[in-house]
PDB file of N, CA and C in Angstrom:
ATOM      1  N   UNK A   1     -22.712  -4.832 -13.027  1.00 94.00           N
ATOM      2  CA  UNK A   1     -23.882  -5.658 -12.857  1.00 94.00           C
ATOM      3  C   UNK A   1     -23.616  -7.035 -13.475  1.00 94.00           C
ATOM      4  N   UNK A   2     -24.508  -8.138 -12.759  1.00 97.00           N
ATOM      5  CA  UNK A   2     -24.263  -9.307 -13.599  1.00 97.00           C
ATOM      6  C   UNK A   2     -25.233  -9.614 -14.279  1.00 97.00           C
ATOM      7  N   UNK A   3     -25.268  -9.809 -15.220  1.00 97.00           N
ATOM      8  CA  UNK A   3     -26.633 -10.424 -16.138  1.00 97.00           C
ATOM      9  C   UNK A   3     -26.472 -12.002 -16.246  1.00 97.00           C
ATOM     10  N   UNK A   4     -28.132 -12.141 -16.004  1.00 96.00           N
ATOM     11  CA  UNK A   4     -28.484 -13.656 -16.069  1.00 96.00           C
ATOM     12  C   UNK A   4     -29.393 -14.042 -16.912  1.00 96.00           C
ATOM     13  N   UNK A   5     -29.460 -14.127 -18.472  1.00 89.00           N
ATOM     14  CA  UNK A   5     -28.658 -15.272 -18.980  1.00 89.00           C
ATOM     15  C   UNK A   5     -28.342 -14.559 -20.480  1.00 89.00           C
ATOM     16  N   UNK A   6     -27.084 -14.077 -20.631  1.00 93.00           N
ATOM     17  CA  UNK A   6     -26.407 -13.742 -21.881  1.00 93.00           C
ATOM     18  C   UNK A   6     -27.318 -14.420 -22.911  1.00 93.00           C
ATOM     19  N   UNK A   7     -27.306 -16.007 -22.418  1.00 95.00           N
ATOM     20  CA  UNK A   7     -27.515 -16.824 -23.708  1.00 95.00           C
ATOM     21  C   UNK A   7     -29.183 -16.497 -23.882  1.00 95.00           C
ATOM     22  N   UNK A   8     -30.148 -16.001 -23.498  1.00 96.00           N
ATOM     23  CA  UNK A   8     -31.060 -15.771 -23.320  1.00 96.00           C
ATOM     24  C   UNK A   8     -30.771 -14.470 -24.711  1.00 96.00           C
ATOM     25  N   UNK A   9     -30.562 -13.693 -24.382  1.00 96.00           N
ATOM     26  CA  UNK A   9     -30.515 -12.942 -25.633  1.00 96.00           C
ATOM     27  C   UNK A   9     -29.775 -13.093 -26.883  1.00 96.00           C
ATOM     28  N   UNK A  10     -28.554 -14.144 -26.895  1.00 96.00           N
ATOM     29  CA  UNK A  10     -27.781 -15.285 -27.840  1.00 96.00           C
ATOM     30  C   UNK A  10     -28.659 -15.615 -28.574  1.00 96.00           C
ATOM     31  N   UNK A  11     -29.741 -16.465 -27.826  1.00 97.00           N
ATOM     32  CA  UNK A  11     -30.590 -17.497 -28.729  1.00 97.00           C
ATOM     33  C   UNK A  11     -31.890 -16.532 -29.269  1.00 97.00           C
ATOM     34  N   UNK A  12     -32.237 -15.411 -28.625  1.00 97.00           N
ATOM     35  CA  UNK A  12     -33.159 -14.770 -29.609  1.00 97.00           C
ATOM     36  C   UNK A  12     -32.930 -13.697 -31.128  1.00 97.00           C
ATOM     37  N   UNK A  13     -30.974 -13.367 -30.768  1.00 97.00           N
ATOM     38  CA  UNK A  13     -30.516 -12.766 -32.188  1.00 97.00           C
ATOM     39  C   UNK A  13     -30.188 -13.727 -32.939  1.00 97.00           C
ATOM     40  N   UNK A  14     -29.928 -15.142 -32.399  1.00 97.00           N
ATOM     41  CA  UNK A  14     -29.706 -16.512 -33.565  1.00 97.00           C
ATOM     42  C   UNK A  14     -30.917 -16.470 -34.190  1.00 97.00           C
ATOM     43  N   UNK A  15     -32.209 -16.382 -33.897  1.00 97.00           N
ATOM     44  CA  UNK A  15     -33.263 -16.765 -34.692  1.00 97.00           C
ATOM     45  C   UNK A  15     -33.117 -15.992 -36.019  1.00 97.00           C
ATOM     46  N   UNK A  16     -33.432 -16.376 -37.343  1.00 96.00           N
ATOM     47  CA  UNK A  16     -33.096 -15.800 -38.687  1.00 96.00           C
ATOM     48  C   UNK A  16     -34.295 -14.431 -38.290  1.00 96.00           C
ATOM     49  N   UNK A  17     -35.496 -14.520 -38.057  1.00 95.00           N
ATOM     50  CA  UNK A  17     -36.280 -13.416 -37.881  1.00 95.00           C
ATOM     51  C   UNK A  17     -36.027 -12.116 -37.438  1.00 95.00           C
ATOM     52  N   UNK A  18     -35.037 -12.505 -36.266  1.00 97.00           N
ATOM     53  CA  UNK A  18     -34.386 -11.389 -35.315  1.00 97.00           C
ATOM     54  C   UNK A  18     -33.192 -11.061 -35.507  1.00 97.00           C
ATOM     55  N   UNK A  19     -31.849 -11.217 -36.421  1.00 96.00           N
ATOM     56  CA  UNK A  19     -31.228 -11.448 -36.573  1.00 96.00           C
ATOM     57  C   UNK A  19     -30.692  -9.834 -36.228  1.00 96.00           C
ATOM     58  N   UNK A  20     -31.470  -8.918 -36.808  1.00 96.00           N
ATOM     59  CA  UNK A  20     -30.974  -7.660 -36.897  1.00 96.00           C
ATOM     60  C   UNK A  20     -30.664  -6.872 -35.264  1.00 96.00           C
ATOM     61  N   UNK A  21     -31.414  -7.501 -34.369  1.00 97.00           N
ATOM     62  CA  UNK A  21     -31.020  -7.122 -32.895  1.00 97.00           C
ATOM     63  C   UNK A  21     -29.916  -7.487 -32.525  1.00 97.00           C
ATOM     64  N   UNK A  22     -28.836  -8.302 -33.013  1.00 97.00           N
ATOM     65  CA  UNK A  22     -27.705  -8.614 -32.481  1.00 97.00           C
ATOM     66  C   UNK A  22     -27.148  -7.131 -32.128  1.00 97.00           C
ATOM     67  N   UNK A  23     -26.646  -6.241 -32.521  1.00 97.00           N
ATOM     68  CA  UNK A  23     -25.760  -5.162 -32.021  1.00 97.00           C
ATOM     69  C   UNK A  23     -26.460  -4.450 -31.132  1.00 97.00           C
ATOM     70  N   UNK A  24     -27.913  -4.042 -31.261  1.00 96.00           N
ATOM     71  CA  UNK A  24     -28.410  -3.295 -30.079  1.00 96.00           C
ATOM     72  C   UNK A  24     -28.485  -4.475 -28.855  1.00 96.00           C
ATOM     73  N   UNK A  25     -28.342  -5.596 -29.010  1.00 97.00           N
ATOM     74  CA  UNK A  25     -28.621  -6.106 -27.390  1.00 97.00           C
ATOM     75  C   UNK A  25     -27.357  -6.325 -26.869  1.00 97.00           C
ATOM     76  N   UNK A  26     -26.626  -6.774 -27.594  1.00 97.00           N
ATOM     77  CA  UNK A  26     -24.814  -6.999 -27.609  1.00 97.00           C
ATOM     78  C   UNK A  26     -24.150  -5.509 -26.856  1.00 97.00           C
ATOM     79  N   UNK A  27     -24.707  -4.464 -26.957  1.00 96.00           N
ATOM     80  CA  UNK A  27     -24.556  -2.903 -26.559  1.00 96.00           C
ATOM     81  C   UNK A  27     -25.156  -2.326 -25.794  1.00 96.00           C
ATOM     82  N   UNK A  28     -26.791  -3.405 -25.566  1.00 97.00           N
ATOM     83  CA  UNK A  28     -27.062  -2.978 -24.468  1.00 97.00           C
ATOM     84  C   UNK A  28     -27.079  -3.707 -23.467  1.00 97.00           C
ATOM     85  N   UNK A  29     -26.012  -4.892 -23.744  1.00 97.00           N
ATOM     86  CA  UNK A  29     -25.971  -5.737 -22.678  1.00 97.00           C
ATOM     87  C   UNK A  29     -24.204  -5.946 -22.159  1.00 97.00           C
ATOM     88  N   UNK A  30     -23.356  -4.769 -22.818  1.00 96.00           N
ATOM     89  CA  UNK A  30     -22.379  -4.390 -22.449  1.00 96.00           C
ATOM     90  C   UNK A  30     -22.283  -3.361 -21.550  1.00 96.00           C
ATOM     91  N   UNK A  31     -23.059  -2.378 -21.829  1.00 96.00           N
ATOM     92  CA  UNK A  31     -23.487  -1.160 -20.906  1.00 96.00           C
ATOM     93  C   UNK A  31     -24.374  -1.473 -19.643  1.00 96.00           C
ATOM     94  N   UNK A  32     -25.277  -2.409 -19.532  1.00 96.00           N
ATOM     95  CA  UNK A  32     -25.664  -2.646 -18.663  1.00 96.00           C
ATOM     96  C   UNK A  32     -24.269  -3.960 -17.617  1.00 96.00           C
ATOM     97  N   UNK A  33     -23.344  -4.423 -18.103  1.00 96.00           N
ATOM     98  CA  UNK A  33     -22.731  -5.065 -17.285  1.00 96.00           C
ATOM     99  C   UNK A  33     -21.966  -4.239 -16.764  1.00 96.00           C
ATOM    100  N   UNK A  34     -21.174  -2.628 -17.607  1.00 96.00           N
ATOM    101  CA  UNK A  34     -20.261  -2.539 -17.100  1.00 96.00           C
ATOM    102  C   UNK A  34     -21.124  -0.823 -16.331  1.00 96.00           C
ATOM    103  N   UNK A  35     -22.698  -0.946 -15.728  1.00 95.00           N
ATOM    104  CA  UNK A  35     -23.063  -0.021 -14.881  1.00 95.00           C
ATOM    105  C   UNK A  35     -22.983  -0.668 -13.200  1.00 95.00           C
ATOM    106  N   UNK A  36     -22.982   0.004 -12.456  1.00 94.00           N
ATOM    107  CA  UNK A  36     -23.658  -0.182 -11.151  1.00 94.00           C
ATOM    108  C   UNK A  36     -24.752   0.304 -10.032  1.00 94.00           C
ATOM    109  N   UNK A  37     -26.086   0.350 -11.301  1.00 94.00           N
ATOM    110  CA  UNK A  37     -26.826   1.402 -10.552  1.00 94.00           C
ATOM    111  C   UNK A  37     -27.462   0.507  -9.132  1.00 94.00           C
ATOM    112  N   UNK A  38     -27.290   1.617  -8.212  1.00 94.00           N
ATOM    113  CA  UNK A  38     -27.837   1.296  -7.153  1.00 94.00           C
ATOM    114  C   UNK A  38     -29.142   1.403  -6.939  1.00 94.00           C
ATOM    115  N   UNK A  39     -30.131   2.278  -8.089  1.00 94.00           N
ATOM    116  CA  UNK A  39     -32.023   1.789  -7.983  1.00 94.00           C
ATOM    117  C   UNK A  39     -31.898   2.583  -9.319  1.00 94.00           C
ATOM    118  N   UNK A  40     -33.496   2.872  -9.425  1.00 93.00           N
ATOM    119  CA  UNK A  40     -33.969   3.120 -10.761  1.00 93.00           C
ATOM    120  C   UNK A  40     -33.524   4.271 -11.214  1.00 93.00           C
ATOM    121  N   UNK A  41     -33.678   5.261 -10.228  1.00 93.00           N
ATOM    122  CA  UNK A  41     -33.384   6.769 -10.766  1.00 93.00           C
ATOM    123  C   UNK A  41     -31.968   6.497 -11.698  1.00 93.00           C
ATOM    124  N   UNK A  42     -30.887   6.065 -10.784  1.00 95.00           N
ATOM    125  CA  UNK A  42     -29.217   6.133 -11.764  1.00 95.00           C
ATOM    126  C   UNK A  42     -29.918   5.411 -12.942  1.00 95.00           C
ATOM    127  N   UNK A  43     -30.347   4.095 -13.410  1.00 95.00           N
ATOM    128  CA  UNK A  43     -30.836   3.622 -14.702  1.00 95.00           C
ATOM    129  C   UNK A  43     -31.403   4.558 -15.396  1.00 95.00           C
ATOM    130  N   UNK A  44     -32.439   5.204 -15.035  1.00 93.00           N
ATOM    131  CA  UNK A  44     -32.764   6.411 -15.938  1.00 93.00           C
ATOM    132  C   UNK A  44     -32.364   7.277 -16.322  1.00 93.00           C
ATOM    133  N   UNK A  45     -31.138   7.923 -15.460  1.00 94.00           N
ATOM    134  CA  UNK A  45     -30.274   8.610 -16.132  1.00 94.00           C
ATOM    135  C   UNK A  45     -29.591   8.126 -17.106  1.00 94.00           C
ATOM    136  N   UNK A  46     -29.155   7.135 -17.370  1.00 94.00           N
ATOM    137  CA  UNK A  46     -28.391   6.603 -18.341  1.00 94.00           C
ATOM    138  C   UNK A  46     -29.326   5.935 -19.608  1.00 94.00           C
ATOM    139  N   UNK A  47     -31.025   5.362 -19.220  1.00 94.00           N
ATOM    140  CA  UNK A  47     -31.832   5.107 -20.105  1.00 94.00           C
ATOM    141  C   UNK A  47     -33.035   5.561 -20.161  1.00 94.00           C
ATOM    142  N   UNK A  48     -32.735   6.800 -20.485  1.00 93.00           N
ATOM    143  CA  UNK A  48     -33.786   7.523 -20.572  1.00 93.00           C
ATOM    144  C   UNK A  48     -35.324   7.385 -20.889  1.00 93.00           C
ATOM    145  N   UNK A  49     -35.224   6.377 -21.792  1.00 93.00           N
ATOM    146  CA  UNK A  49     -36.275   5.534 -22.309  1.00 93.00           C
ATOM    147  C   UNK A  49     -36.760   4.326 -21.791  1.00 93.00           C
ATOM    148  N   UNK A  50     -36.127   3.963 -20.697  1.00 95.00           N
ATOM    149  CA  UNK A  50     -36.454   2.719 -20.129  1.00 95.00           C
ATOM    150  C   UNK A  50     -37.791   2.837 -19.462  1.00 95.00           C
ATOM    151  N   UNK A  51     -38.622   2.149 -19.320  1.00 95.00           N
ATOM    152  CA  UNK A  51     -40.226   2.010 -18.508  1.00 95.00           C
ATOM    153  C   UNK A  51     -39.898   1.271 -17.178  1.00 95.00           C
ATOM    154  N   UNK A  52     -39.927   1.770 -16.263  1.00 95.00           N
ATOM    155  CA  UNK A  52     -40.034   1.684 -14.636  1.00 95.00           C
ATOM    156  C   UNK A  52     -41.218   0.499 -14.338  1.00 95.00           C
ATOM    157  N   UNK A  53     -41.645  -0.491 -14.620  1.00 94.00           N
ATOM    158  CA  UNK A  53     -43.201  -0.794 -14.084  1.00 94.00           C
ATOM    159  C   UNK A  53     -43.482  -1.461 -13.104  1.00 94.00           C
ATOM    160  N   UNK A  54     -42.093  -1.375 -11.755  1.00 85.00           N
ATOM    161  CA  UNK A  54     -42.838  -2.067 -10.865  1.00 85.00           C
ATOM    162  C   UNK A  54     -42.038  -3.178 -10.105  1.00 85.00           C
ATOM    163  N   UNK A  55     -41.795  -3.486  -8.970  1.00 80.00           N
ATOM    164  CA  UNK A  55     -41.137  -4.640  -8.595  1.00 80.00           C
ATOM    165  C   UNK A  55     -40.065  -5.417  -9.228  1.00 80.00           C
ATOM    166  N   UNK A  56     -38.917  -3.764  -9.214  1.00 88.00           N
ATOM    167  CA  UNK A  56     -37.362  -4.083  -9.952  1.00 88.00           C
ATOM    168  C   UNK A  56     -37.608  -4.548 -11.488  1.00 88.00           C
ATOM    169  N   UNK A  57     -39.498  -4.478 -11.754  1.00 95.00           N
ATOM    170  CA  UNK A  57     -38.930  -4.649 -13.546  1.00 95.00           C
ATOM    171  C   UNK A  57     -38.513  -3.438 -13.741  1.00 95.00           C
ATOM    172  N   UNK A  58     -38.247  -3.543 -15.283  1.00 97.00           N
ATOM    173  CA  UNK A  58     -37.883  -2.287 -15.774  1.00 97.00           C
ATOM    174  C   UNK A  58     -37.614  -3.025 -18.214  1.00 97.00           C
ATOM    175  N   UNK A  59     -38.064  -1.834 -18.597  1.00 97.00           N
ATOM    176  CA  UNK A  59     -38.437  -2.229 -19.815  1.00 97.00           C
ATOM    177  C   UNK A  59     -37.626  -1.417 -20.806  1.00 97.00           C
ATOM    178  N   UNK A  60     -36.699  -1.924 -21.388  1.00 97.00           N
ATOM    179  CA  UNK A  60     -35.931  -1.249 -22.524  1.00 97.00           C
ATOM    180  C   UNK A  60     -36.523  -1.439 -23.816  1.00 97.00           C
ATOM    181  N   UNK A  61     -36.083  -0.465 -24.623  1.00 96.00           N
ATOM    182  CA  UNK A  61     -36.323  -0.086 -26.083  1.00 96.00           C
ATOM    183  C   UNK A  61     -35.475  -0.566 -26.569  1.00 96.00           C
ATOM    184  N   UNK A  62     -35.669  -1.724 -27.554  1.00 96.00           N
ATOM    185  CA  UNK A  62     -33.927  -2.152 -28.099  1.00 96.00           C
ATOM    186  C   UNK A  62     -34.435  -2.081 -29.604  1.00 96.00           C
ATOM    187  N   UNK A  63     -33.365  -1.693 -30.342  1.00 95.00           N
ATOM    188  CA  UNK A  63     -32.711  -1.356 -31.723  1.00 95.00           C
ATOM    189  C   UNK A  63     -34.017  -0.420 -32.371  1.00 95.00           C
ATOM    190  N   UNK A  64     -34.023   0.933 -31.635  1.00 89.00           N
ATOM    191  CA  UNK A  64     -35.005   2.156 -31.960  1.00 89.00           C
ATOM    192  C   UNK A  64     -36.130   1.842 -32.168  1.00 89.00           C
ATOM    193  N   UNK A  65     -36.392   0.954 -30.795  1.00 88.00           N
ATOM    194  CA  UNK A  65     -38.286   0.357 -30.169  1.00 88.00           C
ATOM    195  C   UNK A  65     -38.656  -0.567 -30.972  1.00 88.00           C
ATOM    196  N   UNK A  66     -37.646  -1.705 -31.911  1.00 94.00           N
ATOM    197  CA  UNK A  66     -38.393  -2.661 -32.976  1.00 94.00           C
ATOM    198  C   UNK A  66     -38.302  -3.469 -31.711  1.00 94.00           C
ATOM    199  N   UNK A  67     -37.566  -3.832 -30.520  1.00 97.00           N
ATOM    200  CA  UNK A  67     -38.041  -4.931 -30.001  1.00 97.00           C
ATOM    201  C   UNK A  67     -38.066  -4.100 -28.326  1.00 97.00           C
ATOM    202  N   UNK A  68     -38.838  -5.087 -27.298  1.00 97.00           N
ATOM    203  CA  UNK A  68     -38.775  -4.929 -26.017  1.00 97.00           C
ATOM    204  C   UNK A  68     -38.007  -5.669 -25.024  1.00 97.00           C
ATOM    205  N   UNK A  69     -37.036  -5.424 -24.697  1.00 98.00           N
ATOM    206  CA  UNK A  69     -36.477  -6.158 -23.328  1.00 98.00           C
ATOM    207  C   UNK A  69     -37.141  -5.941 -21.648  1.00 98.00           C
ATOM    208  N   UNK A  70     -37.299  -6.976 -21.675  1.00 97.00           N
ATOM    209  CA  UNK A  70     -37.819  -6.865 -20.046  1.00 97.00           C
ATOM    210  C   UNK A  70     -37.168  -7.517 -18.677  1.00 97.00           C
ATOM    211  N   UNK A  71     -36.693  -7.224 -17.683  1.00 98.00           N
ATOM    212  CA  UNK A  71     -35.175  -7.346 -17.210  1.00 98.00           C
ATOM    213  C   UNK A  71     -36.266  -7.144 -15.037  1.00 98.00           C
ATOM    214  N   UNK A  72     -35.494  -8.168 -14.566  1.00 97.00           N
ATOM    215  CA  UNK A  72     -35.838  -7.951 -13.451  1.00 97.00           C
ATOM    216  C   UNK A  72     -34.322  -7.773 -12.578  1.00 97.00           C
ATOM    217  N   UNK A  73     -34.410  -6.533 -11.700  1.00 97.00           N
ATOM    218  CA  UNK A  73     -32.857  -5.890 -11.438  1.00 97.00           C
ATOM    219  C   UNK A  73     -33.242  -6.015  -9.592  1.00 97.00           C
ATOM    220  N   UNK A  74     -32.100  -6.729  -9.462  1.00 96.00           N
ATOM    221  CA  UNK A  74     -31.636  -6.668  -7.801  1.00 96.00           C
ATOM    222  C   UNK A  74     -30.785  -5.547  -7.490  1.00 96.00           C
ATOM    223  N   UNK A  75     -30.890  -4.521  -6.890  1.00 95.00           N
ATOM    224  CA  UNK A  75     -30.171  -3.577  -7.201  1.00 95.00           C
ATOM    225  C   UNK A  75     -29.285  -3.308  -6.204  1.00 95.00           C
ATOM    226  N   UNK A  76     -29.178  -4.496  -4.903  1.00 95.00           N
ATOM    227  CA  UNK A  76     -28.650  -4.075  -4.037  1.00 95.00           C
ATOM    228  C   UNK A  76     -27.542  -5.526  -4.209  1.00 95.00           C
ATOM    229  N   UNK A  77     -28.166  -6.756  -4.719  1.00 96.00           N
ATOM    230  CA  UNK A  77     -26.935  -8.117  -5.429  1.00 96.00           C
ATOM    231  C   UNK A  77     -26.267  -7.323  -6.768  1.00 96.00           C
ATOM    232  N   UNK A  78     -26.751  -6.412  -7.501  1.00 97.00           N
ATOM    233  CA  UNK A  78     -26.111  -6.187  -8.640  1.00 97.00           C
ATOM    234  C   UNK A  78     -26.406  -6.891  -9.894  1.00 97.00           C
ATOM    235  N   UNK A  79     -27.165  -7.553  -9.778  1.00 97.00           N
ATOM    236  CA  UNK A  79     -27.853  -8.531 -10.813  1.00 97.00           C
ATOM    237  C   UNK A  79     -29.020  -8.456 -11.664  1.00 97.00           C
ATOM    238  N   UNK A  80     -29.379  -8.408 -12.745  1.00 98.00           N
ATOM    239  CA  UNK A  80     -30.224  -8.403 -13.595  1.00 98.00           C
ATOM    240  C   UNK A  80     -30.580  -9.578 -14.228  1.00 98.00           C
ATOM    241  N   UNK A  81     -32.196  -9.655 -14.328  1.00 97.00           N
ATOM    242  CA  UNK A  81     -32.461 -10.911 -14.726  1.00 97.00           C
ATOM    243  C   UNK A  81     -33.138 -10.961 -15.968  1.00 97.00           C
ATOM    244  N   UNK A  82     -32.856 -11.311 -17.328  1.00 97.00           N
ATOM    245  CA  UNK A  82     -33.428 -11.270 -18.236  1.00 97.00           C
ATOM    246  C   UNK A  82     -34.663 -12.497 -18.165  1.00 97.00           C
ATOM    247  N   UNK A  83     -35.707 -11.140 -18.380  1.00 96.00           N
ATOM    248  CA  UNK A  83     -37.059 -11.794 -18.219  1.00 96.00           C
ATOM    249  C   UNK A  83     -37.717 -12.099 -19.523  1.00 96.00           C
ATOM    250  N   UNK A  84     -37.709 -11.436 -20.336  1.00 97.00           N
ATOM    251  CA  UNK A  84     -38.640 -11.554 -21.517  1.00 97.00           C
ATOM    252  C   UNK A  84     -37.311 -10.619 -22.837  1.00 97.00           C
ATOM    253  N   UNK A  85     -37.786 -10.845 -24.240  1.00 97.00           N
ATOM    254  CA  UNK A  85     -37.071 -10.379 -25.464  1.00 97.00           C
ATOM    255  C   UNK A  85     -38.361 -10.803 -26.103  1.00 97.00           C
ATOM    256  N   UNK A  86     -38.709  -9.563 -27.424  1.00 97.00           N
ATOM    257  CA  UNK A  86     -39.494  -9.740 -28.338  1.00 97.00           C
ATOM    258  C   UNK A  86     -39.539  -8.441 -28.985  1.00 97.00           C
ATOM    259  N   UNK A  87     -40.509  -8.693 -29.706  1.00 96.00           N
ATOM    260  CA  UNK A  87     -41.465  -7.662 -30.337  1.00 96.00           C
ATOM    261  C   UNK A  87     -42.608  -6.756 -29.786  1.00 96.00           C
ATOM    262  N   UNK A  88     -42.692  -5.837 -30.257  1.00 90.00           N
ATOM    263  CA  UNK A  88     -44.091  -5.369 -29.344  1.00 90.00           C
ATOM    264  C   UNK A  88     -44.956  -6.338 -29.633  1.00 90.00           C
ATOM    265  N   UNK A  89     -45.026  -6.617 -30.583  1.00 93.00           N
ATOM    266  CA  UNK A  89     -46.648  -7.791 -30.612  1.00 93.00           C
ATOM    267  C   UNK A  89     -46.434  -8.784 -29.941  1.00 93.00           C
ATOM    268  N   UNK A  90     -45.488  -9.252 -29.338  1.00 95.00           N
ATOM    269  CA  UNK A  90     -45.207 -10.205 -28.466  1.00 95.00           C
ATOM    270  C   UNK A  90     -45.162  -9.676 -27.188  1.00 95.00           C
ATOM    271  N   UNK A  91     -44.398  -8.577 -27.183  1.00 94.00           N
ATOM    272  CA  UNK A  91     -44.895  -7.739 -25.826  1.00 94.00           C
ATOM    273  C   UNK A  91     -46.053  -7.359 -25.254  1.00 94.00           C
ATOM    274  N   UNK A  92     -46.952  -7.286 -26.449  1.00 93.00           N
ATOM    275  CA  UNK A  92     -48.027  -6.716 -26.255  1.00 93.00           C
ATOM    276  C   UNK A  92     -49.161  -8.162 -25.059  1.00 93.00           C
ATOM    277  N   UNK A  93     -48.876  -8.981 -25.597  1.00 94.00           N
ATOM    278  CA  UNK A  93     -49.286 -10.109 -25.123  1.00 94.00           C
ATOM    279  C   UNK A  93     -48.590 -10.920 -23.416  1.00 94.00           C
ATOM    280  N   UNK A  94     -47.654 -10.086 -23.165  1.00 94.00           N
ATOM    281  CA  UNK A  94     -47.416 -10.711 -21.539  1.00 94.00           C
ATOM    282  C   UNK A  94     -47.452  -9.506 -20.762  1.00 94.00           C
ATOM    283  N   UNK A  95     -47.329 -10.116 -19.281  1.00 91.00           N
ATOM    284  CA  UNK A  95     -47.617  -8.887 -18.374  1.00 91.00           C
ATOM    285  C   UNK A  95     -46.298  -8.595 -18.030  1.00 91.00           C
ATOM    286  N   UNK A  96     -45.935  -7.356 -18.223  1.00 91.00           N
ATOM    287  CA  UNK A  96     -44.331  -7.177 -17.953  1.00 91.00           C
ATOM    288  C   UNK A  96     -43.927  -6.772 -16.321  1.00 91.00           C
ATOM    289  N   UNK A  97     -45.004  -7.171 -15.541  1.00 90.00           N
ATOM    290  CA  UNK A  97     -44.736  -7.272 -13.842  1.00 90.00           C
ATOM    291  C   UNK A  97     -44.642  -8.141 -13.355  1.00 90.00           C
ATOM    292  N   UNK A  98     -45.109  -9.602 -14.417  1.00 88.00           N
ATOM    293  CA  UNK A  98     -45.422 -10.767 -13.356  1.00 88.00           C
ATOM    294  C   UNK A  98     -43.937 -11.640 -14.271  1.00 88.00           C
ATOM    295  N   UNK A  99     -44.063 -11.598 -15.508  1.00 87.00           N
ATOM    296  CA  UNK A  99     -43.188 -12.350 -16.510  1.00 87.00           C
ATOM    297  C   UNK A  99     -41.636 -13.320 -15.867  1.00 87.00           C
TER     298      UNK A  99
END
């Protein structure tokens, strides 16, 4: 898969606040380059925990649910689009279908 934009999750483990997500996104953004799922079901096999919600989003648990990734996946280009990184309380506050 290709992910669009590395630096998108770069600049949210640079922040001193977040600092501690560097290895879970760094790991989960190695595993997601080197998959090729062709729709949601193969992703779920492999992320069990991921939230399905809708029009190729799809919502990861990163570094044991302290933060949310939210990712829009072309599954037939191979491409993933990093949509959103935060906190739940920051999560809590956007719509993770439209984002």
């Amino acid at each position: 898969m290709r992910i669009i934009a590395f630096r998108t999750l770069r600049e949210f483990w640079e922040k001193p606040d977040f600092a501690d997500s560097e290895t879970s996104l760094r790991s989960w953004y190695h595993d997601a380059k080197c998959s090729n799922w062709t729709n949601s079901n193969e992703l779920k096999q492999q992320y069990k925990n991921a939230s399905i919600v809708g029009e190729g989003r799809v919502v990861f648990n990163i570094k044991g649910n302290t933060y949310r990734l939210v990712v829009s996946i072309d599954y037939e280009l191979q491409v993933i689009f990093i949509r959103f990184i935060g906190t739940h309380k920051q999560y809590d506050k956007i719509d993770a279908k439209t984002i």
